[in-house]
mmCIF file of N, CA and C in Angstrom:
data_model
loop_
_atom_site.group_PDB
_atom_site.id
_atom_site.type_symbol
_atom_site.label_atom_id
_atom_site.label_comp_id
_atom_site.label_asym_id
_atom_site.label_seq_id
_atom_site.Cartn_x
_atom_site.Cartn_y
_atom_site.Cartn_z
ATOM 1 N N MET E 1 129.989 94.382 115.109
ATOM 2 C CA MET E 1 128.903 93.722 114.841
ATOM 3 C C MET E 1 128.578 93.946 113.492
ATOM 4 N N ARG E 2 128.377 93.076 112.903
ATOM 5 C CA ARG E 2 128.160 92.941 111.333
ATOM 6 C C ARG E 2 126.303 92.949 111.032
ATOM 7 N N ILE E 3 126.206 93.746 110.086
ATOM 8 C CA ILE E 3 124.793 93.782 109.442
ATOM 9 C C ILE E 3 124.730 92.671 108.476
ATOM 10 N N ASP E 4 123.557 91.765 108.532
ATOM 11 C CA ASP E 4 123.261 90.831 107.476
ATOM 12 C C ASP E 4 123.419 91.382 106.140
ATOM 13 N N PRO E 5 124.225 90.919 105.187
ATOM 14 C CA PRO E 5 124.202 91.749 103.766
ATOM 15 C C PRO E 5 122.912 91.290 102.995
ATOM 16 N N LYS E 6 122.199 90.379 103.457
ATOM 17 C CA LYS E 6 121.007 89.981 102.548
ATOM 18 C C LYS E 6 119.790 90.689 103.120
ATOM 19 N N ILE E 7 119.998 91.547 104.117
ATOM 20 C CA ILE E 7 118.758 92.424 104.705
ATOM 21 C C ILE E 7 118.908 93.743 104.404
ATOM 22 N N ASP E 8 117.944 94.301 103.641
ATOM 23 C CA ASP E 8 117.868 95.712 103.330
ATOM 24 C C ASP E 8 117.742 96.435 104.519
ATOM 25 N N CYS E 9 118.442 97.113 104.904
ATOM 26 C CA CYS E 9 118.172 98.093 106.225
ATOM 27 C C CYS E 9 118.157 99.759 105.715
ATOM 28 N N ALA E 10 118.236 99.998 104.368
ATOM 29 C CA ALA E 10 118.067 101.366 103.794
ATOM 30 C C ALA E 10 117.170 102.058 104.396
ATOM 31 N N HIS E 11 115.990 101.632 104.501
ATOM 32 C CA HIS E 11 114.747 102.350 104.935
ATOM 33 C C HIS E 11 114.254 101.837 106.308
ATOM 34 N N ALA E 12 115.206 101.330 106.968
ATOM 35 C CA ALA E 12 114.620 100.655 108.420
ATOM 36 C C ALA E 12 114.781 101.566 109.411
ATOM 37 N N PRO E 13 113.948 101.736 110.173
ATOM 38 C CA PRO E 13 114.156 102.605 111.448
ATOM 39 C C PRO E 13 115.352 102.291 112.287
ATOM 40 N N VAL E 14 115.797 103.158 112.895
ATOM 41 C CA VAL E 14 117.001 102.956 113.996
ATOM 42 C C VAL E 14 116.564 102.901 115.523
ATOM 43 N N VAL E 15 117.018 102.141 116.169
ATOM 44 C CA VAL E 15 116.738 102.427 117.751
ATOM 45 C C VAL E 15 118.067 102.598 118.372
ATOM 46 N N ALA E 16 118.164 103.178 119.373
ATOM 47 C CA ALA E 16 119.192 103.467 120.135
ATOM 48 C C ALA E 16 119.321 102.682 121.482
ATOM 49 N N LEU E 17 120.401 101.960 121.817
ATOM 50 C CA LEU E 17 120.429 101.207 122.938
ATOM 51 C C LEU E 17 121.967 101.151 123.583
ATOM 52 N N GLY E 18 122.096 101.578 124.644
ATOM 53 C CA GLY E 18 123.282 101.880 125.380
ATOM 54 C C GLY E 18 124.271 102.764 124.483
ATOM 55 N N GLY E 19 123.855 103.635 123.906
ATOM 56 C CA GLY E 19 124.650 104.645 123.117
ATOM 57 C C GLY E 19 125.143 104.151 121.682
ATOM 58 N N ARG E 20 124.428 103.034 121.395
ATOM 59 C CA ARG E 20 124.746 102.344 120.095
ATOM 60 C C ARG E 20 123.577 102.405 119.223
ATOM 61 N N GLU E 21 123.576 102.394 117.868
ATOM 62 C CA GLU E 21 122.311 102.586 117.027
ATOM 63 C C GLU E 21 122.370 101.238 116.251
ATOM 64 N N PHE E 22 120.931 100.786 115.994
ATOM 65 C CA PHE E 22 120.671 99.177 115.423
ATOM 66 C C PHE E 22 119.437 99.483 114.626
ATOM 67 N N PHE E 23 119.633 98.801 113.394
ATOM 68 C CA PHE E 23 118.590 98.996 112.329
ATOM 69 C C PHE E 23 117.747 97.968 112.867
ATOM 70 N N VAL E 24 116.261 98.214 112.530
ATOM 71 C CA VAL E 24 115.206 97.240 112.865
ATOM 72 C C VAL E 24 114.413 97.174 111.513
ATOM 73 N N PRO E 25 114.665 96.366 110.560
ATOM 74 C CA PRO E 25 113.958 96.118 109.317
ATOM 75 C C PRO E 25 112.542 95.350 109.683
ATOM 76 N N ALA E 26 111.788 95.258 108.806
ATOM 77 C CA ALA E 26 110.605 94.652 108.907
ATOM 78 C C ALA E 26 110.939 93.032 109.423
ATOM 79 N N LEU E 27 110.319 92.502 110.211
ATOM 80 C CA LEU E 27 110.606 91.255 110.785
ATOM 81 C C LEU E 27 110.189 90.098 110.087
ATOM 82 N N SER E 28 110.913 88.936 109.990
ATOM 83 C CA SER E 28 110.469 87.655 109.426
ATOM 84 C C SER E 28 109.853 87.024 110.476
ATOM 85 N N LEU E 29 109.175 85.638 109.939
ATOM 86 C CA LEU E 29 108.453 84.974 110.930
ATOM 87 C C LEU E 29 109.449 84.418 111.937
ATOM 88 N N ARG E 30 110.586 84.281 111.654
ATOM 89 C CA ARG E 30 111.715 83.746 112.772
ATOM 90 C C ARG E 30 111.553 84.675 113.984
ATOM 91 N N GLN E 31 111.430 85.879 113.682
ATOM 92 C CA GLN E 31 111.605 87.051 114.692
ATOM 93 C C GLN E 31 109.999 87.231 115.366
ATOM 94 N N ALA E 32 109.100 87.250 114.278
ATOM 95 C CA ALA E 32 107.644 87.417 114.794
ATOM 96 C C ALA E 32 107.104 86.438 115.684
ATOM 97 N N ARG E 33 107.620 84.971 115.654
ATOM 98 C CA ARG E 33 107.079 84.153 116.489
ATOM 99 C C ARG E 33 107.689 84.408 117.829
ATOM 100 N N ILE E 34 108.502 85.255 118.163
ATOM 101 C CA ILE E 34 108.925 85.470 119.506
ATOM 102 C C ILE E 34 108.342 86.846 119.779
ATOM 103 N N VAL E 35 108.572 87.807 119.070
ATOM 104 C CA VAL E 35 108.177 89.185 119.192
ATOM 105 C C VAL E 35 106.588 89.273 119.327
ATOM 106 N N VAL E 36 105.875 88.736 118.535
ATOM 107 C CA VAL E 36 104.296 89.032 118.672
ATOM 108 C C VAL E 36 103.814 88.616 119.808
ATOM 109 N N PRO E 37 103.986 87.294 120.402
ATOM 110 C CA PRO E 37 103.347 86.770 121.648
ATOM 111 C C PRO E 37 103.999 87.572 122.718
ATOM 112 N N GLY E 38 105.157 87.977 122.772
ATOM 113 C CA GLY E 38 105.790 88.914 123.657
ATOM 114 C C GLY E 38 105.185 90.101 124.029
ATOM 115 N N LEU E 39 104.982 90.810 122.706
ATOM 116 C CA LEU E 39 104.426 92.146 123.105
ATOM 117 C C LEU E 39 102.900 91.963 123.413
ATOM 118 N N LEU E 40 102.187 91.000 122.895
ATOM 119 C CA LEU E 40 100.759 90.782 123.231
ATOM 120 C C LEU E 40 100.619 90.627 124.864
ATOM 121 N N LYS E 41 101.749 90.053 125.316
ATOM 122 C CA LYS E 41 101.817 89.811 126.895
ATOM 123 C C LYS E 41 102.164 91.213 127.575
ATOM 124 N N LEU E 42 103.276 91.941 127.131
ATOM 125 C CA LEU E 42 103.663 93.051 127.762
ATOM 126 C C LEU E 42 102.644 94.277 127.586
ATOM 127 N N LEU E 43 102.060 94.499 126.519
ATOM 128 C CA LEU E 43 101.361 95.737 126.101
ATOM 129 C C LEU E 43 100.410 96.171 127.271
ATOM 130 N N PRO E 44 99.514 95.118 128.009
ATOM 131 C CA PRO E 44 98.567 95.674 129.067
ATOM 132 C C PRO E 44 99.500 96.292 130.324
ATOM 133 N N ARG E 45 100.754 95.565 130.559
ATOM 134 C CA ARG E 45 101.453 95.953 131.659
ATOM 135 C C ARG E 45 102.138 97.200 131.300
ATOM 136 N N LEU E 46 102.533 97.494 130.064
ATOM 137 C CA LEU E 46 103.246 98.661 129.892
ATOM 138 C C LEU E 46 102.150 99.782 129.591
ATOM 139 N N ASN E 47 101.175 99.537 129.156
ATOM 140 C CA ASN E 47 100.111 100.706 129.134
ATOM 141 C C ASN E 47 99.664 100.983 130.683
ATOM 142 N N ALA E 48 99.507 100.134 131.432
ATOM 143 C CA ALA E 48 99.245 100.561 132.866
ATOM 144 C C ALA E 48 100.366 101.289 133.499
ATOM 145 N N ILE E 49 101.625 100.984 133.320
ATOM 146 C CA ILE E 49 102.441 101.705 133.689
ATOM 147 C C ILE E 49 102.778 103.102 133.288
ATOM 148 N N GLN E 50 102.447 103.228 131.919
ATOM 149 C CA GLN E 50 102.489 104.615 131.293
ATOM 150 C C GLN E 50 101.210 105.363 131.816
ATOM 151 N N THR E 51 100.267 104.724 132.079
ATOM 152 C CA THR E 51 98.899 105.584 132.644
ATOM 153 C C THR E 51 99.192 105.845 133.937
ATOM 154 N N ARG E 52 99.846 105.230 134.851
ATOM 155 C CA ARG E 52 100.417 105.675 136.136
ATOM 156 C C ARG E 52 101.307 106.735 136.152
ATOM 157 N N ILE E 53 102.412 106.677 135.315
ATOM 158 C CA ILE E 53 103.448 107.649 135.276
ATOM 159 C C ILE E 53 102.886 108.933 134.466
ATOM 160 N N GLY E 54 101.939 108.894 133.751
ATOM 161 C CA GLY E 54 101.286 109.865 133.158
ATOM 162 C C GLY E 54 100.471 110.757 134.061
ATOM 163 N N ALA E 55 99.817 109.973 135.089
ATOM 164 C CA ALA E 55 99.017 110.597 136.248
ATOM 165 C C ALA E 55 99.793 111.021 137.364
ATOM 166 N N GLY E 56 101.231 111.073 136.948
ATOM 167 C CA GLY E 56 101.970 111.572 138.115
ATOM 168 C C GLY E 56 102.634 110.726 139.141
ATOM 169 N N ASP E 57 102.272 109.459 139.030
ATOM 170 C CA ASP E 57 102.696 108.623 139.731
ATOM 171 C C ASP E 57 104.303 108.216 139.717
ATOM 172 N N PRO E 58 105.057 108.761 140.683
ATOM 173 C CA PRO E 58 106.542 108.304 140.288
ATOM 174 C C PRO E 58 106.865 106.787 140.567
ATOM 175 N N LEU E 59 105.985 106.143 141.005
ATOM 176 C CA LEU E 59 106.405 104.610 141.303
ATOM 177 C C LEU E 59 105.712 103.638 140.371
ATOM 178 N N GLY E 60 105.109 104.336 139.130
ATOM 179 C CA GLY E 60 104.315 103.710 138.080
ATOM 180 C C GLY E 60 105.090 102.550 137.753
ATOM 181 N N ALA E 61 106.369 102.785 137.464
ATOM 182 C CA ALA E 61 107.107 101.519 136.977
ATOM 183 C C ALA E 61 107.358 100.307 137.912
ATOM 184 N N ALA E 62 106.996 100.725 139.324
ATOM 185 C CA ALA E 62 106.987 99.522 140.151
ATOM 186 C C ALA E 62 106.092 98.244 139.719
ATOM 187 N N LEU E 63 105.140 98.472 138.750
ATOM 188 C CA LEU E 63 104.430 97.524 138.346
ATOM 189 C C LEU E 63 105.091 96.431 137.474
ATOM 190 N N LEU E 64 106.399 96.628 137.045
ATOM 191 C CA LEU E 64 107.053 95.952 136.282
ATOM 192 C C LEU E 64 107.849 94.953 137.170
ATOM 193 N N ASP E 65 107.766 93.704 136.865
ATOM 194 C CA ASP E 65 108.712 92.615 137.463
ATOM 195 C C ASP E 65 109.517 92.110 136.710
ATOM 196 N N LYS E 66 110.429 91.226 137.192
ATOM 197 C CA LYS E 66 111.653 90.685 136.645
ATOM 198 C C LYS E 66 111.185 89.789 135.338
ATOM 199 N N ASP E 67 110.090 89.206 135.356
ATOM 200 C CA ASP E 67 109.678 88.295 134.297
ATOM 201 C C ASP E 67 109.258 89.299 133.206
ATOM 202 N N ASP E 68 108.665 90.489 133.324
ATOM 203 C CA ASP E 68 108.406 91.488 132.412
ATOM 204 C C ASP E 68 109.709 92.049 131.856
ATOM 205 N N LEU E 69 110.531 92.296 132.643
ATOM 206 C CA LEU E 69 111.781 92.930 132.027
ATOM 207 C C LEU E 69 112.712 91.891 131.171
ATOM 208 N N ASP E 70 112.707 90.448 131.599
ATOM 209 C CA ASP E 70 113.049 89.459 130.850
ATOM 210 C C ASP E 70 112.475 89.342 129.543
ATOM 211 N N LEU E 71 111.196 89.474 129.503
ATOM 212 C CA LEU E 71 110.307 89.374 128.293
ATOM 213 C C LEU E 71 110.707 90.519 127.325
ATOM 214 N N MET E 72 110.849 91.813 127.955
ATOM 215 C CA MET E 72 111.360 92.833 127.188
ATOM 216 C C MET E 72 112.502 92.787 126.575
ATOM 217 N N ILE E 73 113.385 92.119 127.242
ATOM 218 C CA ILE E 73 114.857 91.737 126.672
ATOM 219 C C ILE E 73 114.815 90.819 125.655
ATOM 220 N N ASP E 74 113.891 89.771 125.859
ATOM 221 C CA ASP E 74 113.797 88.591 124.792
ATOM 222 C C ASP E 74 113.112 89.338 123.480
ATOM 223 N N VAL E 75 112.091 90.177 123.587
ATOM 224 C CA VAL E 75 111.397 90.631 122.613
ATOM 225 C C VAL E 75 112.280 91.737 121.807
ATOM 226 N N VAL E 76 113.122 92.520 122.485
ATOM 227 C CA VAL E 76 114.252 93.448 121.709
ATOM 228 C C VAL E 76 115.170 92.816 121.011
ATOM 229 N N HIS E 77 115.736 91.459 121.686
ATOM 230 C CA HIS E 77 116.618 90.732 121.320
ATOM 231 C C HIS E 77 116.277 90.151 119.707
ATOM 232 N N ALA E 78 115.139 89.435 119.791
ATOM 233 C CA ALA E 78 114.563 88.949 118.720
ATOM 234 C C ALA E 78 114.270 90.165 117.613
ATOM 235 N N GLY E 79 113.741 91.046 118.055
ATOM 236 C CA GLY E 79 113.697 92.077 116.899
ATOM 237 C C GLY E 79 115.026 92.663 116.290
ATOM 238 N N LEU E 80 116.012 92.506 117.158
ATOM 239 C CA LEU E 80 117.476 92.966 116.426
ATOM 240 C C LEU E 80 117.973 92.045 115.619
ATOM 241 N N THR E 81 117.740 90.651 115.712
ATOM 242 C CA THR E 81 118.418 89.581 115.159
ATOM 243 C C THR E 81 117.973 89.516 113.717
ATOM 244 N N ARG E 82 117.098 90.253 113.183
ATOM 245 C CA ARG E 82 116.766 90.180 111.769
ATOM 246 C C ARG E 82 118.024 90.785 111.115
ATOM 247 N N ALA E 83 118.351 92.003 111.412
ATOM 248 C CA ALA E 83 119.553 92.577 110.847
ATOM 249 C C ALA E 83 120.783 92.150 111.357
ATOM 250 N N TYR E 84 120.827 91.711 112.675
ATOM 251 C CA TYR E 84 122.137 91.342 113.151
ATOM 252 C C TYR E 84 122.070 89.853 113.783
ATOM 253 N N PRO E 85 122.001 88.955 112.926
ATOM 254 C CA PRO E 85 121.955 87.355 113.371
ATOM 255 C C PRO E 85 122.857 86.905 114.363
ATOM 256 N N ASP E 86 124.286 87.571 114.265
ATOM 257 C CA ASP E 86 124.993 87.335 115.296
ATOM 258 C C ASP E 86 125.048 87.907 116.474
ATOM 259 N N PHE E 87 124.130 88.749 116.945
ATOM 260 C CA PHE E 87 123.947 89.537 117.992
ATOM 261 C C PHE E 87 123.314 88.723 119.044
ATOM 262 N N SER E 88 123.872 88.420 120.244
ATOM 263 C CA SER E 88 123.410 87.556 121.234
ATOM 264 C C SER E 88 122.558 88.131 122.198
ATOM 265 N N ARG E 89 121.807 87.536 123.009
ATOM 266 C CA ARG E 89 121.246 88.031 124.288
ATOM 267 C C ARG E 89 122.067 88.465 125.022
ATOM 268 N N ASP E 90 123.202 87.875 125.382
ATOM 269 C CA ASP E 90 124.332 88.476 126.046
ATOM 270 C C ASP E 90 124.867 89.726 125.510
ATOM 271 N N ASP E 91 124.942 89.765 124.429
ATOM 272 C CA ASP E 91 125.568 90.989 123.822
ATOM 273 C C ASP E 91 124.321 92.275 124.135
ATOM 274 N N LEU E 92 123.167 92.048 124.142
ATOM 275 C CA LEU E 92 122.325 92.962 124.592
ATOM 276 C C LEU E 92 122.252 93.259 126.067
ATOM 277 N N LEU E 93 122.543 92.324 126.825
ATOM 278 C CA LEU E 93 122.469 92.383 128.299
ATOM 279 C C LEU E 93 123.736 93.185 128.729
ATOM 280 N N ASP E 94 124.724 93.205 128.080
ATOM 281 C CA ASP E 94 125.939 94.138 128.146
ATOM 282 C C ASP E 94 125.940 95.377 127.845
ATOM 283 N N LEU E 95 124.924 95.715 127.121
ATOM 284 C CA LEU E 95 124.718 97.073 126.821
ATOM 285 C C LEU E 95 124.467 98.020 128.085
ATOM 286 N N GLU E 96 124.798 99.297 128.041
ATOM 287 C CA GLU E 96 124.494 100.039 129.147
ATOM 288 C C GLU E 96 123.115 100.848 128.820
ATOM 289 N N ALA E 97 121.828 99.980 128.557
ATOM 290 C CA ALA E 97 120.604 100.733 128.243
ATOM 291 C C ALA E 97 119.705 100.669 129.557
ATOM 292 N N GLY E 98 118.749 101.542 129.521
ATOM 293 C CA GLY E 98 117.812 101.639 130.757
ATOM 294 C C GLY E 98 116.562 101.257 130.124
ATOM 295 N N PHE E 99 115.541 101.558 131.040
ATOM 296 C CA PHE E 99 114.327 101.048 130.645
ATOM 297 C C PHE E 99 113.718 101.980 129.677
ATOM 298 N N ALA E 100 114.037 103.192 129.706
ATOM 299 C CA ALA E 100 113.571 104.092 128.501
ATOM 300 C C ALA E 100 114.199 103.516 127.228
ATOM 301 N N ASP E 101 115.395 103.146 127.113
ATOM 302 C CA ASP E 101 115.917 102.662 125.917
ATOM 303 C C ASP E 101 115.142 101.366 125.478
ATOM 304 N N LEU E 102 114.822 100.349 126.318
ATOM 305 C CA LEU E 102 113.996 99.070 125.975
ATOM 306 C C LEU E 102 112.819 99.556 125.523
ATOM 307 N N ALA E 103 111.973 100.613 126.259
ATOM 308 C CA ALA E 103 110.772 100.731 126.028
ATOM 309 C C ALA E 103 110.660 101.470 124.326
ATOM 310 N N GLY E 104 111.631 102.315 124.126
ATOM 311 C CA GLY E 104 111.643 102.846 122.891
ATOM 312 C C GLY E 104 112.046 101.706 121.762
ATOM 313 N N ALA E 105 112.865 100.911 122.055
ATOM 314 C CA ALA E 105 113.049 99.721 120.995
ATOM 315 C C ALA E 105 111.803 98.988 120.888
ATOM 316 N N LEU E 106 111.139 98.777 121.770
ATOM 317 C CA LEU E 106 109.956 97.878 121.864
ATOM 318 C C LEU E 106 109.013 98.764 120.885
ATOM 319 N N ALA E 107 108.782 99.992 120.988
ATOM 320 C CA ALA E 107 107.900 100.455 120.300
ATOM 321 C C ALA E 107 108.243 100.484 118.482
ATOM 322 N N VAL E 108 109.319 100.754 118.376
ATOM 323 C CA VAL E 108 109.972 100.471 116.990
ATOM 324 C C VAL E 108 109.738 99.197 116.410
ATOM 325 N N ILE E 109 109.962 98.113 117.326
ATOM 326 C CA ILE E 109 109.882 96.722 116.945
ATOM 327 C C ILE E 109 108.450 96.356 116.650
ATOM 328 N N ALA E 110 107.491 96.906 117.541
ATOM 329 C CA ALA E 110 106.112 96.660 117.510
ATOM 330 C C ALA E 110 105.686 97.044 116.003
ATOM 331 N N LYS E 111 105.924 98.230 115.644
ATOM 332 C CA LYS E 111 105.628 98.749 114.319
ATOM 333 C C LYS E 111 106.146 97.684 113.213
ATOM 334 N N GLN E 112 107.287 97.229 113.476
ATOM 335 C CA GLN E 112 108.081 96.347 112.361
ATOM 336 C C GLN E 112 107.316 94.926 112.251
ATOM 337 N N THR E 113 106.331 94.564 113.207
ATOM 338 C CA THR E 113 105.885 93.427 113.205
ATOM 339 C C THR E 113 104.790 93.529 111.998
ATOM 340 N N GLY E 114 104.025 94.651 111.702
ATOM 341 C CA GLY E 114 103.107 94.715 110.743
ATOM 342 C C GLY E 114 101.727 94.622 111.359
ATOM 343 N N LEU E 115 101.691 94.486 112.828
ATOM 344 C CA LEU E 115 100.375 94.220 113.548
ATOM 345 C C LEU E 115 99.913 95.624 113.905
ATOM 346 N N PHE E 116 100.635 96.702 114.070
ATOM 347 C CA PHE E 116 100.280 97.990 114.475
ATOM 348 C C PHE E 116 100.421 98.918 113.547
ATOM 349 N N ALA E 117 100.284 98.632 112.339
ATOM 350 C CA ALA E 117 100.498 99.413 111.203
ATOM 351 C C ALA E 117 99.348 100.399 111.024
ATOM 352 N N GLN E 118 99.652 101.707 110.734
ATOM 353 C CA GLN E 118 98.748 102.885 110.544
ATOM 354 C C GLN E 118 97.773 102.279 109.735
ATOM 355 N N ALA E 119 96.285 102.678 110.009
ATOM 356 C CA ALA E 119 95.338 102.345 109.225
ATOM 357 C C ALA E 119 95.274 103.205 107.891
ATOM 358 N N GLU E 120 95.161 102.714 106.759
ATOM 359 C CA GLU E 120 95.022 103.317 105.442
ATOM 360 C C GLU E 120 93.753 104.334 105.487
ATOM 361 N N THR E 121 93.851 105.195 104.838
ATOM 362 C CA THR E 121 92.847 106.279 104.889
ATOM 363 C C THR E 121 91.942 106.133 103.469
ATOM 364 N N SER E 122 92.239 105.243 102.684
ATOM 365 C CA SER E 122 91.510 104.987 101.430
ATOM 366 C C SER E 122 90.620 103.965 101.775
ATOM 367 N N THR E 123 89.595 103.861 101.129
ATOM 368 C CA THR E 123 88.529 102.928 101.170
ATOM 369 C C THR E 123 88.831 101.735 100.334
ATOM 370 N N PRO E 124 88.867 100.242 100.801
ATOM 371 C CA PRO E 124 89.142 99.229 100.003
ATOM 372 C C PRO E 124 88.416 99.316 98.633
ATOM 373 N N GLY E 125 89.154 98.954 97.670
ATOM 374 C CA GLY E 125 88.423 98.918 96.264
ATOM 375 C C GLY E 125 88.708 100.199 95.475
ATOM 376 N N GLU E 126 89.332 101.121 96.132
ATOM 377 C CA GLU E 126 89.467 102.432 95.399
ATOM 378 C C GLU E 126 90.661 102.126 94.396
#
């Protein structure tokens, strides 16, 4: 799998999926139009799952259904295509990646949208 030479991945975070590492540079609008709505749909469900698991409920992930998992896959795939435009959804589906891998990739991809950036500590106008 080849990285798009037009995309600077020198400072991009890396995600691990199925024992392979992938760069996730800042997303373009092409990816964001899929990633952002997907994340906004997924976040309430994933937060509820995390809360239940954190409270010791071993079946917390049972809240996740097939549509949620498909949306997670779509979001992760879109997030990876900025650096790997030839990487297909089927390529992602063929990786031996689990829920933890997908959730970790989602967290990195969410940051790369720019929507969830850390708040600056300086006051505007300084």
